[in-house]
Coordinates of N, CA and C and ligand atoms in Angstrom, one line a residue:
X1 N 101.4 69.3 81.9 CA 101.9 70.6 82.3 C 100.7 71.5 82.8
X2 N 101.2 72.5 83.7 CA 100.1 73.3 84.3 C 99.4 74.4 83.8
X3 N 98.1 74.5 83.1 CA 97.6 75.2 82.4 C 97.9 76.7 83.1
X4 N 98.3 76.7 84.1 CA 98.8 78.4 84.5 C 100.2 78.8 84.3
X5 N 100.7 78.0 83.7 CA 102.4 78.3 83.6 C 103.2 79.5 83.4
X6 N 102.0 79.9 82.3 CA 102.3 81.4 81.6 C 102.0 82.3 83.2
X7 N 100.7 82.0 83.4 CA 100.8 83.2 84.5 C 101.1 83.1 85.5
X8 N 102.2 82.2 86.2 CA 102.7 82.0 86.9 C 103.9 82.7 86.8
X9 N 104.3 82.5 85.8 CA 105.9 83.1 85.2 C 106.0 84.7 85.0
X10 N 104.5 85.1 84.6 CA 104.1 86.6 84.8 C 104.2 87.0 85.7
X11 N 103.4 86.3 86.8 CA 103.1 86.7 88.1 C 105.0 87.4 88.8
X12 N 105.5 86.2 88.6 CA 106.9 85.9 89.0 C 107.8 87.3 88.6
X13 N 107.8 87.2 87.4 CA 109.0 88.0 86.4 C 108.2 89.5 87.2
X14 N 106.6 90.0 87.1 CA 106.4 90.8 88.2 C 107.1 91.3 89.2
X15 N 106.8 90.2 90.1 CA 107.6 90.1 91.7 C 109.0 90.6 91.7
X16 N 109.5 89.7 91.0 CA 111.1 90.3 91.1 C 111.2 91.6 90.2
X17 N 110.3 92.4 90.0 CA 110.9 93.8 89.7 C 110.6 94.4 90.6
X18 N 110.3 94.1 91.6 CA 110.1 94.8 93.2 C 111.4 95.2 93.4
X19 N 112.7 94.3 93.8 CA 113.5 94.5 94.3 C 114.7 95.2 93.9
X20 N 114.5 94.4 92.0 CA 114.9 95.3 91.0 C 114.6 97.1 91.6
X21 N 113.8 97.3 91.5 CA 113.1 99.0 91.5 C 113.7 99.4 93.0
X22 N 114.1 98.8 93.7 CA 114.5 98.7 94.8 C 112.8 99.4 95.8
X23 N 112.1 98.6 95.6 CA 110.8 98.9 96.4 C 110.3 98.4 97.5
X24 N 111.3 97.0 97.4 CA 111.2 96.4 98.8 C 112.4 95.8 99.5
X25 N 112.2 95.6 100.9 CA 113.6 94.5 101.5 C 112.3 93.4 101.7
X26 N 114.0 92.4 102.1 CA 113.1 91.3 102.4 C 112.5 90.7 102.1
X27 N 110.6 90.4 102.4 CA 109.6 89.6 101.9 C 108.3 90.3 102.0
X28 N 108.9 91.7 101.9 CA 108.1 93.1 101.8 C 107.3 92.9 100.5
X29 N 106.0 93.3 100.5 CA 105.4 93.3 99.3 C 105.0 92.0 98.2
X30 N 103.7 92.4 97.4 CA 103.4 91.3 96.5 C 102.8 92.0 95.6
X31 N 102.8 91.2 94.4 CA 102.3 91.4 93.0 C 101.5 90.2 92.4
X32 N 99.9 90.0 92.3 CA 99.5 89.0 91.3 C 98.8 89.9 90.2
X33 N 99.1 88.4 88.7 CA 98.8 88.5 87.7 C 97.3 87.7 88.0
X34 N 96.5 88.6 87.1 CA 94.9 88.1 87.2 C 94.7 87.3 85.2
X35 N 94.2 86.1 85.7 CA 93.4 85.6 84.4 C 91.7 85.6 84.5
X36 N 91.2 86.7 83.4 CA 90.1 87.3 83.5 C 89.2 86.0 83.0
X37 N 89.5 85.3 82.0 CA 88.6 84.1 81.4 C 88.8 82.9 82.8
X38 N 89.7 82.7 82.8 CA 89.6 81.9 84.0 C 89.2 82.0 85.4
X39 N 89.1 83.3 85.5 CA 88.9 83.8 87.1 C 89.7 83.6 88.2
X40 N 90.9 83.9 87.5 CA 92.1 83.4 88.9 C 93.1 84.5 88.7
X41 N 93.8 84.4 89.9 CA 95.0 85.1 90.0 C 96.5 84.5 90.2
X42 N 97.3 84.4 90.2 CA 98.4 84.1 90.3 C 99.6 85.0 91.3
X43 N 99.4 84.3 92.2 CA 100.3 85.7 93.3 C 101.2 85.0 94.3
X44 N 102.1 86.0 95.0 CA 103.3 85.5 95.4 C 103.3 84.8 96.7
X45 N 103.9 83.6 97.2 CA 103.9 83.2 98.3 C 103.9 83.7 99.6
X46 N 103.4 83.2 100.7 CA 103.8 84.2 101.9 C 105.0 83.9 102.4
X47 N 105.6 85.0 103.0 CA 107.2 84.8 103.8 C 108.1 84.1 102.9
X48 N 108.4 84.0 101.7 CA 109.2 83.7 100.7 C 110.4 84.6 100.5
X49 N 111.0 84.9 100.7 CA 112.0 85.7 100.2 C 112.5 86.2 98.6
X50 N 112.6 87.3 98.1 CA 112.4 87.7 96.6 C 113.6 86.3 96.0
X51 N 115.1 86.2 96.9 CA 116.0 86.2 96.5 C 115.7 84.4 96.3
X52 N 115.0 83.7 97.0 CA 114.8 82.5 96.7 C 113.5 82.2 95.6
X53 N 112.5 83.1 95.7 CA 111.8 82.9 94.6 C 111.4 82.7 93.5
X54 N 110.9 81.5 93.0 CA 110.7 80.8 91.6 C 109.4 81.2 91.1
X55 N 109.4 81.0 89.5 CA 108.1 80.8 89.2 C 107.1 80.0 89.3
X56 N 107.4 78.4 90.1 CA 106.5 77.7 90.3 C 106.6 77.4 92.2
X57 N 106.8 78.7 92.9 CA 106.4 79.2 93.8 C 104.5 79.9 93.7
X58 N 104.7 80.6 93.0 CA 103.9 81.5 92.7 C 102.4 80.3 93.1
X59 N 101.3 81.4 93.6 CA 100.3 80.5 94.1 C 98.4 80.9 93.3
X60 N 97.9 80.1 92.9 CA 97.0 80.5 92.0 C 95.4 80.4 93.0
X61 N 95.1 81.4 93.0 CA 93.9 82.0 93.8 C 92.6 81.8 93.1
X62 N 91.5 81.4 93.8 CA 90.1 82.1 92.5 C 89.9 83.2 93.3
X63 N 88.6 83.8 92.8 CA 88.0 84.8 93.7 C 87.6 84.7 94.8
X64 N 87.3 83.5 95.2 CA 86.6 83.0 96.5 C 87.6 82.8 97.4
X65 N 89.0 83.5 97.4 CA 89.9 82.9 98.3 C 90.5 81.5 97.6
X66 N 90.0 80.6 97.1 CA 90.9 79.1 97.1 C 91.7 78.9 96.6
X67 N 92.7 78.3 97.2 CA 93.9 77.8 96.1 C 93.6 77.0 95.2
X68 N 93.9 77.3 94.1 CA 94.1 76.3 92.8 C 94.8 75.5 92.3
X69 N 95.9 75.8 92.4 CA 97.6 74.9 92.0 C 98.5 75.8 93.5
X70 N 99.5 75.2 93.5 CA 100.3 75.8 94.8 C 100.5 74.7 96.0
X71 N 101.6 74.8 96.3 CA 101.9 73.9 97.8 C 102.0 74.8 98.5
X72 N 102.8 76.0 98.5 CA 102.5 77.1 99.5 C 101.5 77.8 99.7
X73 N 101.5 78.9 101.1 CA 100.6 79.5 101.4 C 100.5 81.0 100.5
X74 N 99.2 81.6 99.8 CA 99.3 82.5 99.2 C 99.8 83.7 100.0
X75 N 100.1 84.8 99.4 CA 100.5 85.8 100.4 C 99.5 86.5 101.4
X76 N 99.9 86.8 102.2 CA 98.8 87.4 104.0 C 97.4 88.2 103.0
X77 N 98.7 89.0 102.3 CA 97.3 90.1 101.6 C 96.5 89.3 100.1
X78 N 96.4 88.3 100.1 CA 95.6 87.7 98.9 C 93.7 88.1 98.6
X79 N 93.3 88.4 100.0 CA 92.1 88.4 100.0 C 91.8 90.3 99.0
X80 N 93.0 91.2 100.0 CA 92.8 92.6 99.3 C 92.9 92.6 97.9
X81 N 94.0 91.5 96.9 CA 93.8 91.1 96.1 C 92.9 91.3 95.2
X82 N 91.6 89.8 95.9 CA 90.7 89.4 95.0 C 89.9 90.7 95.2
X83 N 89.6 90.8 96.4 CA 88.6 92.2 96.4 C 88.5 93.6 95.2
X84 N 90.0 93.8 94.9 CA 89.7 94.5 94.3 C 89.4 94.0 92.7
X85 N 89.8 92.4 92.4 CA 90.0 92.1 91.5 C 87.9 92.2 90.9
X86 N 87.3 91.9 92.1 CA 85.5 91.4 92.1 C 85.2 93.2 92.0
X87 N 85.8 94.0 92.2 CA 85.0 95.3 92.5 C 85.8 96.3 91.0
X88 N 87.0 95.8 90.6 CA 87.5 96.9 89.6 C 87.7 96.1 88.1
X89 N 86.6 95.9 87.6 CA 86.6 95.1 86.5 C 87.8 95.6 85.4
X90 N 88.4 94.8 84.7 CA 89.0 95.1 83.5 C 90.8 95.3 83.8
X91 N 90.8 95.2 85.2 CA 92.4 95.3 85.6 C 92.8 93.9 85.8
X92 N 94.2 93.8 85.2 CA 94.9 92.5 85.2 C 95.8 92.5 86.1
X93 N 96.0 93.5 87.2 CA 97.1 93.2 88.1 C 97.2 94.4 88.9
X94 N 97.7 93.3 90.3 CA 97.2 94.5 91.1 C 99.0 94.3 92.3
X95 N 99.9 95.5 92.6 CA 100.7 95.3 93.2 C 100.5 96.3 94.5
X96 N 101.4 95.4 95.6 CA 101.6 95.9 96.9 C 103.3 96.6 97.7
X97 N 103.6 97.4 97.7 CA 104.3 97.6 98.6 C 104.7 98.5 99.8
X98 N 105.7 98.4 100.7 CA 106.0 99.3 101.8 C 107.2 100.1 101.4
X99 N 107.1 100.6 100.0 CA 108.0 101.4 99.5 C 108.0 102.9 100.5
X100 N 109.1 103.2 101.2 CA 109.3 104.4 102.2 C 108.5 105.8 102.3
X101 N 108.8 106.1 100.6 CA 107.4 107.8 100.3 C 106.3 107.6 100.5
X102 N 106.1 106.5 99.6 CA 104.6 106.3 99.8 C 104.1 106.0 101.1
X103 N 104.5 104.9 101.8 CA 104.4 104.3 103.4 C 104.4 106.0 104.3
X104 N 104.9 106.7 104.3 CA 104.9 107.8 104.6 C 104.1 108.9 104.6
X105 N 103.0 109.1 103.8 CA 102.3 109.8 103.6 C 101.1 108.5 103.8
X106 N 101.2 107.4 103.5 CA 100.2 106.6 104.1 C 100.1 106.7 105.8
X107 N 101.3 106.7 106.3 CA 101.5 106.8 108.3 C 101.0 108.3 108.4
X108 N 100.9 109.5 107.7 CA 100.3 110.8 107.7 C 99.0 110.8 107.3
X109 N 98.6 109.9 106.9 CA 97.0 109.6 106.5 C 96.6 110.9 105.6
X110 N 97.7 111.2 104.6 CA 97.3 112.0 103.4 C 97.5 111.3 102.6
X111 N 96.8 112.3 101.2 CA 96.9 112.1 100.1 C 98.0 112.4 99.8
X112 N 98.6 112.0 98.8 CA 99.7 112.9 97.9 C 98.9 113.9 96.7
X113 N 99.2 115.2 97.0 CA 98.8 116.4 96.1 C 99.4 116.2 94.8
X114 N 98.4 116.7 94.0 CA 98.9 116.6 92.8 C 99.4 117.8 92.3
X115 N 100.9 117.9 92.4 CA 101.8 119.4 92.2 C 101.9 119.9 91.1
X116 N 102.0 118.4 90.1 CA 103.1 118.7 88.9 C 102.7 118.0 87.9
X117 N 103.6 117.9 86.5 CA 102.6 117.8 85.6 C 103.4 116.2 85.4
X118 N 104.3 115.0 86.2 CA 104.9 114.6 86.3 C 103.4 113.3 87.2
X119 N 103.5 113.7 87.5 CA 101.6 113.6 88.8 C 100.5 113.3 87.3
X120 N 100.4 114.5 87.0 CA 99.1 114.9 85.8 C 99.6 113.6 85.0
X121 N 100.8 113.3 84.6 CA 100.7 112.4 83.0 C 100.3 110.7 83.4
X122 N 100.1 110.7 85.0 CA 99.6 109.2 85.2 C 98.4 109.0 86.0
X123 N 98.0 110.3 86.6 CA 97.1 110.5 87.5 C 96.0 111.7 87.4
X124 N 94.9 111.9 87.0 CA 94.2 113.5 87.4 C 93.8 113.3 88.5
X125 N 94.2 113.1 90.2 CA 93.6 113.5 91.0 C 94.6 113.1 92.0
X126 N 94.7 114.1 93.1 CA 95.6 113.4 94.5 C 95.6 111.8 94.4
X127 N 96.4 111.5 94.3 CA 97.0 109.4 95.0 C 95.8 109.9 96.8
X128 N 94.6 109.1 96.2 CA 94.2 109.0 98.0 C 94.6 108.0 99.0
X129 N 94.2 108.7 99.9 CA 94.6 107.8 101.1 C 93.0 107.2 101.6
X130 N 93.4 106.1 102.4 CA 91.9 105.8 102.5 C 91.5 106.2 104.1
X131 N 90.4 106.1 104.9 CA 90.1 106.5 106.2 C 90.9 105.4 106.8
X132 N 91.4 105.6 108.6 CA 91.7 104.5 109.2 C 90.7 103.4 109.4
X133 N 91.0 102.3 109.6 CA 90.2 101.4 109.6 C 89.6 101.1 110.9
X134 N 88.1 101.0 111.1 CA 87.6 100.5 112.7 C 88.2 99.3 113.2
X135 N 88.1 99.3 114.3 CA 88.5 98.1 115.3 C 87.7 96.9 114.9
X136 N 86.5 97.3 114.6 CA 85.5 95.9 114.3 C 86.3 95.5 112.9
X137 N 86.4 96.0 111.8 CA 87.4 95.9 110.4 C 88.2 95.1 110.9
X138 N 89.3 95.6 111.7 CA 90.6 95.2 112.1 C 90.5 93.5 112.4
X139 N 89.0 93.7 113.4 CA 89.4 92.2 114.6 C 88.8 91.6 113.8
X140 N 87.9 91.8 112.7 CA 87.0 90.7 111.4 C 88.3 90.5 110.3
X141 N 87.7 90.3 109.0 CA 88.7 90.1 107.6 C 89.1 90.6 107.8
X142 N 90.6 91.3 107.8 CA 91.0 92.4 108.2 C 91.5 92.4 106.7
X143 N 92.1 91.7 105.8 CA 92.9 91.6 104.5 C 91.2 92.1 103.6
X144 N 90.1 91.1 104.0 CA 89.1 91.8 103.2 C 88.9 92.8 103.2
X145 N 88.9 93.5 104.7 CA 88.3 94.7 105.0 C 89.4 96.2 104.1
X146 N 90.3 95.7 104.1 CA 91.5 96.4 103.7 C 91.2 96.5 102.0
X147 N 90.9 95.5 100.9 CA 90.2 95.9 100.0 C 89.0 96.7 99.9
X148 N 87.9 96.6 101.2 CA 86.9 97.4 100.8 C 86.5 98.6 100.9
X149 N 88.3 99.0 102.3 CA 88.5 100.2 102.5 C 88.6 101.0 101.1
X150 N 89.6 100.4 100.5 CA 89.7 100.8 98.7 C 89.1 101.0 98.4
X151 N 88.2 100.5 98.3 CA 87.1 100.3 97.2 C 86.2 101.6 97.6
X152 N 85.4 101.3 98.3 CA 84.5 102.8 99.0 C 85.8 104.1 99.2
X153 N 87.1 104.0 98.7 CA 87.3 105.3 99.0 C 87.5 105.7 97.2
X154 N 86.8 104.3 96.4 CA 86.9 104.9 95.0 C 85.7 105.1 94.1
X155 N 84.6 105.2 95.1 CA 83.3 105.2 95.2 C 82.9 106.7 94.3
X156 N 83.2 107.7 94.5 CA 83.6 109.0 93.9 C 84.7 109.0 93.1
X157 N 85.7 108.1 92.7 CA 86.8 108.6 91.9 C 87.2 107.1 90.8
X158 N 87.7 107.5 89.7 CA 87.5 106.6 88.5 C 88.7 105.7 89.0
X159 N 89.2 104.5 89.3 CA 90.0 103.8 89.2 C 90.3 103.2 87.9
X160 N 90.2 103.8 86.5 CA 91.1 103.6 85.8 C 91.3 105.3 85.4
X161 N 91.2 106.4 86.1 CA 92.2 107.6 85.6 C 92.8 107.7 87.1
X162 N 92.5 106.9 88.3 CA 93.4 106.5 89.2 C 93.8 105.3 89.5
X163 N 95.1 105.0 89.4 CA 95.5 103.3 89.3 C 96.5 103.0 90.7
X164 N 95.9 104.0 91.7 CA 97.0 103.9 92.9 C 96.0 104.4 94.0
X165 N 96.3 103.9 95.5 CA 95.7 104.2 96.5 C 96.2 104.1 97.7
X166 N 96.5 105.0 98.6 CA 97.6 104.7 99.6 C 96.1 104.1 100.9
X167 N 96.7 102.7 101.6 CA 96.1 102.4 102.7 C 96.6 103.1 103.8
X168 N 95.5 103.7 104.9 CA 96.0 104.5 106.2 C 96.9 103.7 106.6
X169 N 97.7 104.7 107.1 CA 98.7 103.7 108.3 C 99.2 102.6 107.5
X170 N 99.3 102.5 106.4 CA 99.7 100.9 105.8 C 101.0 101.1 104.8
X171 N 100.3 101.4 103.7 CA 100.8 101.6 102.6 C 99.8 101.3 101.0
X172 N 101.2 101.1 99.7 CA 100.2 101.7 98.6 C 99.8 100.4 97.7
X173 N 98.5 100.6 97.6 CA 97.9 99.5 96.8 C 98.0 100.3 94.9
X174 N 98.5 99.2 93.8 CA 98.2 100.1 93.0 C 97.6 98.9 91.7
X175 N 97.2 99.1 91.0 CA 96.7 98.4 90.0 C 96.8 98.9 88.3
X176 N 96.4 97.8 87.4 CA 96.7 98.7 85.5 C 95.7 97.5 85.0
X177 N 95.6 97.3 83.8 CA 95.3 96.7 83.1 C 96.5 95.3 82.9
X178 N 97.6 95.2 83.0 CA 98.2 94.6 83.1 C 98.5 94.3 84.1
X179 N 99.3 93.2 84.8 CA 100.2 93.1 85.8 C 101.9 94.3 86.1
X180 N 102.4 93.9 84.7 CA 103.0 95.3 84.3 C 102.9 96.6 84.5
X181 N 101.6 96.6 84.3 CA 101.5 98.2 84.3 C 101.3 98.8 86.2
X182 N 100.7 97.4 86.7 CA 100.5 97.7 88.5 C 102.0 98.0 89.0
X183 N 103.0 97.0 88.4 CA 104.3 97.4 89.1 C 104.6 98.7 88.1
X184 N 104.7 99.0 87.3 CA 104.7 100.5 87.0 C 104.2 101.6 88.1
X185 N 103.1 101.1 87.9 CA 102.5 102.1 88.7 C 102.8 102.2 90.5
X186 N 103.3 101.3 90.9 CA 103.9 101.1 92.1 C 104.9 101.7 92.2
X187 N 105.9 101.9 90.9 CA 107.5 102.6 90.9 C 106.8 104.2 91.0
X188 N 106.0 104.4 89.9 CA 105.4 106.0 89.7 C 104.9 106.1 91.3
X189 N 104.2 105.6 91.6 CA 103.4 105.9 93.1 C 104.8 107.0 93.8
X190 N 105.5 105.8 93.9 CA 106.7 106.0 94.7 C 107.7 107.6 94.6
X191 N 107.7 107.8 93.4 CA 108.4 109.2 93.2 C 107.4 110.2 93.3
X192 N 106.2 109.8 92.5 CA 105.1 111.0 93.1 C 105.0 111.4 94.6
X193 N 105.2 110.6 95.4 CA 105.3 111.1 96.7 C 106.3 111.6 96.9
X194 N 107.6 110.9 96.4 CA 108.8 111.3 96.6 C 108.9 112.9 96.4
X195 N 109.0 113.2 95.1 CA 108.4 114.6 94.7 C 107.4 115.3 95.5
X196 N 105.9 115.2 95.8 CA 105.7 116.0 96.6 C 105.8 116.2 98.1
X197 N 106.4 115.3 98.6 CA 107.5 115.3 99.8 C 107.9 116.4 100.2
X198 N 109.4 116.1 98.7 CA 110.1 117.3 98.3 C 109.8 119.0 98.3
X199 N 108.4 118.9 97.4 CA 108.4 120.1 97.2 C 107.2 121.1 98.6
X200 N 106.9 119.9 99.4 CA 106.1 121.0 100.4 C 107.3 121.4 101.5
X201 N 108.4 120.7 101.3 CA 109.4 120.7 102.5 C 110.2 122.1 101.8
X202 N 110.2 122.1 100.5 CA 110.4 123.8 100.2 C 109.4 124.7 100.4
X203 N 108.4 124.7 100.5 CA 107.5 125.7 100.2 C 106.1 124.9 100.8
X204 N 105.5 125.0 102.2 CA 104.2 124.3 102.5 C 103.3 124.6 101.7
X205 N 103.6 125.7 101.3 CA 102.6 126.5 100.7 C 101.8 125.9 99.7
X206 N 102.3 125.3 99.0 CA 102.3 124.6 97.4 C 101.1 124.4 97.1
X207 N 100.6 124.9 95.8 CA 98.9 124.8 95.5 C 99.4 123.4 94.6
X208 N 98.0 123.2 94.8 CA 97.7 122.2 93.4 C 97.9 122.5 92.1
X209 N 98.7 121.7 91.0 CA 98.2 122.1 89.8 C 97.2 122.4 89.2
X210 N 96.9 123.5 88.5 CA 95.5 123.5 87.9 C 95.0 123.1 86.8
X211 N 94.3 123.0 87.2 CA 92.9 122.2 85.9 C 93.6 122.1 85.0
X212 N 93.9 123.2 83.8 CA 93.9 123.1 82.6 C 95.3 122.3 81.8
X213 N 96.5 122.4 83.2 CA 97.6 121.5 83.3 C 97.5 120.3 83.6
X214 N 96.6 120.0 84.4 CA 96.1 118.4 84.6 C 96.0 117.7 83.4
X215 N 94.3 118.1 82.8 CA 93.7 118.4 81.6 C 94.7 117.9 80.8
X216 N 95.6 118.6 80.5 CA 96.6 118.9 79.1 C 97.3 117.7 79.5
X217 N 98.1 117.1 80.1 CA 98.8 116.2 80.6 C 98.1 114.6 80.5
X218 N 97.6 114.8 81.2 CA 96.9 113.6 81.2 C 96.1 112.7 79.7
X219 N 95.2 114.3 79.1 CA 94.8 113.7 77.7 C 96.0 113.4 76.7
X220 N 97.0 114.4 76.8 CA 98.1 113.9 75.7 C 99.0 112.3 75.9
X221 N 98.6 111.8 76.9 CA 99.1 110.6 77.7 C 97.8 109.8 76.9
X222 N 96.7 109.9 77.3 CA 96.0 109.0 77.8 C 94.5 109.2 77.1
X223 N 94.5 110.5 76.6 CA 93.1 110.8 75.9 C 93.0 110.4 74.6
X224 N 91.7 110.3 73.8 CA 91.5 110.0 72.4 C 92.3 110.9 71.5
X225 N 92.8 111.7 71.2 CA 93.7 112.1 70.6 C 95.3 112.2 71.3
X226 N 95.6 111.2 72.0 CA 97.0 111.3 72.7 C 97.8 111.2 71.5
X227 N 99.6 111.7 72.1 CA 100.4 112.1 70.9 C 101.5 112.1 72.1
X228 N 101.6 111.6 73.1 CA 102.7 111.3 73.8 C 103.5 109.9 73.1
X229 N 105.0 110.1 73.2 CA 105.3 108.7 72.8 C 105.3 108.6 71.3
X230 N 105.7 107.1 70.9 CA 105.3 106.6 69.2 C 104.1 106.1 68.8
X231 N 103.6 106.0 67.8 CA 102.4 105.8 67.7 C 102.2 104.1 67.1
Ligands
ZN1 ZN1 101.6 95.5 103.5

């Protein structure tokens, strides 16, 4: 039996909460599960379709790009993957999709502002967007380059008190400690834009939340004395 089985079936059970969440059509989007001791990932086929997809579809990557186990081809974006897997230590999963808000403010090449305290309890800082990408990026790795866009645009900002990143013109890359927690975070991505969408189209005006509401939000979530939730 195949020593990846477990994270194969993670990877999987993943995936299909895409369509669940309704976050993608199609063969929109991917999600792998990373094994930190082993150095591999587990991620979804290319051009597969959600509605035919198995768990021993799923395709097992190292960091170097190579397949491991798998008859299919891994998914297009495998390399953005590992890149961030080699540059953001300690995350177990990293998800992708062309979910509409977010895609949307990625084709506007903004950030999503941080309005609300809805924002504050998974994020302290705008969801960034990263620069467009050069032509030389484009016509080289382009799937590499697309991780390292990421990466240098988190050069200045904590990727684990930000676990989301919209690509220009693309859409949102998002990652957690788990596999789990990346498609979490991919659902949250999605309404946070959705929400500040909403609220600049009432009012452009709209400041940022401030500090002290970030602050308060985020530590009761997420800080050494958090008290959100059961204990
Ligand atoms: Zn994409």
């Amino acid at each position: 039996m195949s020593q990846y089985r477990g994270l194969k079936q993670r990877a999987w059970e993943c995936n299909m909460e895409l369509p669940k969440r309704n976050l993608v059509l199609y063969t929109f989007g991917n999600i792998s599960a990373y094994d930190k001791d082993k150095g591999v990932f587990a991620i979804k086929p290319s051009g597969i379709p959600y509605e035919e997809l198995k768990p021993e579809h799923m395709v097992v990557v190292d960091l170097d790009y190579k397949t491991v186990e798998g008859k299919l081809r891994p998914s297009s974006d495998t390399k953005t993957h590992a890149v961030l897997y080699r540059n953001f230590p300690g995350i177990g999963g990293v998800a992708h999709t062309h979910a509409p808000y977010s895609v949307a403010w990625a084709q506007a090449k903004k950030a999503v502002p941080i309005f609300g305290t809805t924002h504050a309890d998974h994020c302290t800082h705008d969801i960034p967007c990263t620069p467009v990408m050069n032509d030389k990026e484009i016509k080289g790795d382009y799937e590499e380059e697309t991780g390292n866009l990421i990466c240098r645009t988190f050069k200045t900002l904590s990727y684990i008190e930000v676990e989301m990143a919209l690509v220009a013109c693309h859409g949102p890359f998002t990652w957690g400690k788990t596999p789990e927690k990346a498609v979490y975070n991919a659902v949250v991505a999605e309404e946070l834009a959705k929400m500040a969408l909403w609220t600049i189209t009432i009012d452009p005006k709209t400041t940022r939340l401030k500090k002290t509401l970030i602050n308060k939000h985020y530590q009761r979530k997420h800080g050494g004395n958090a008290y959100y939730g059961q204990m």
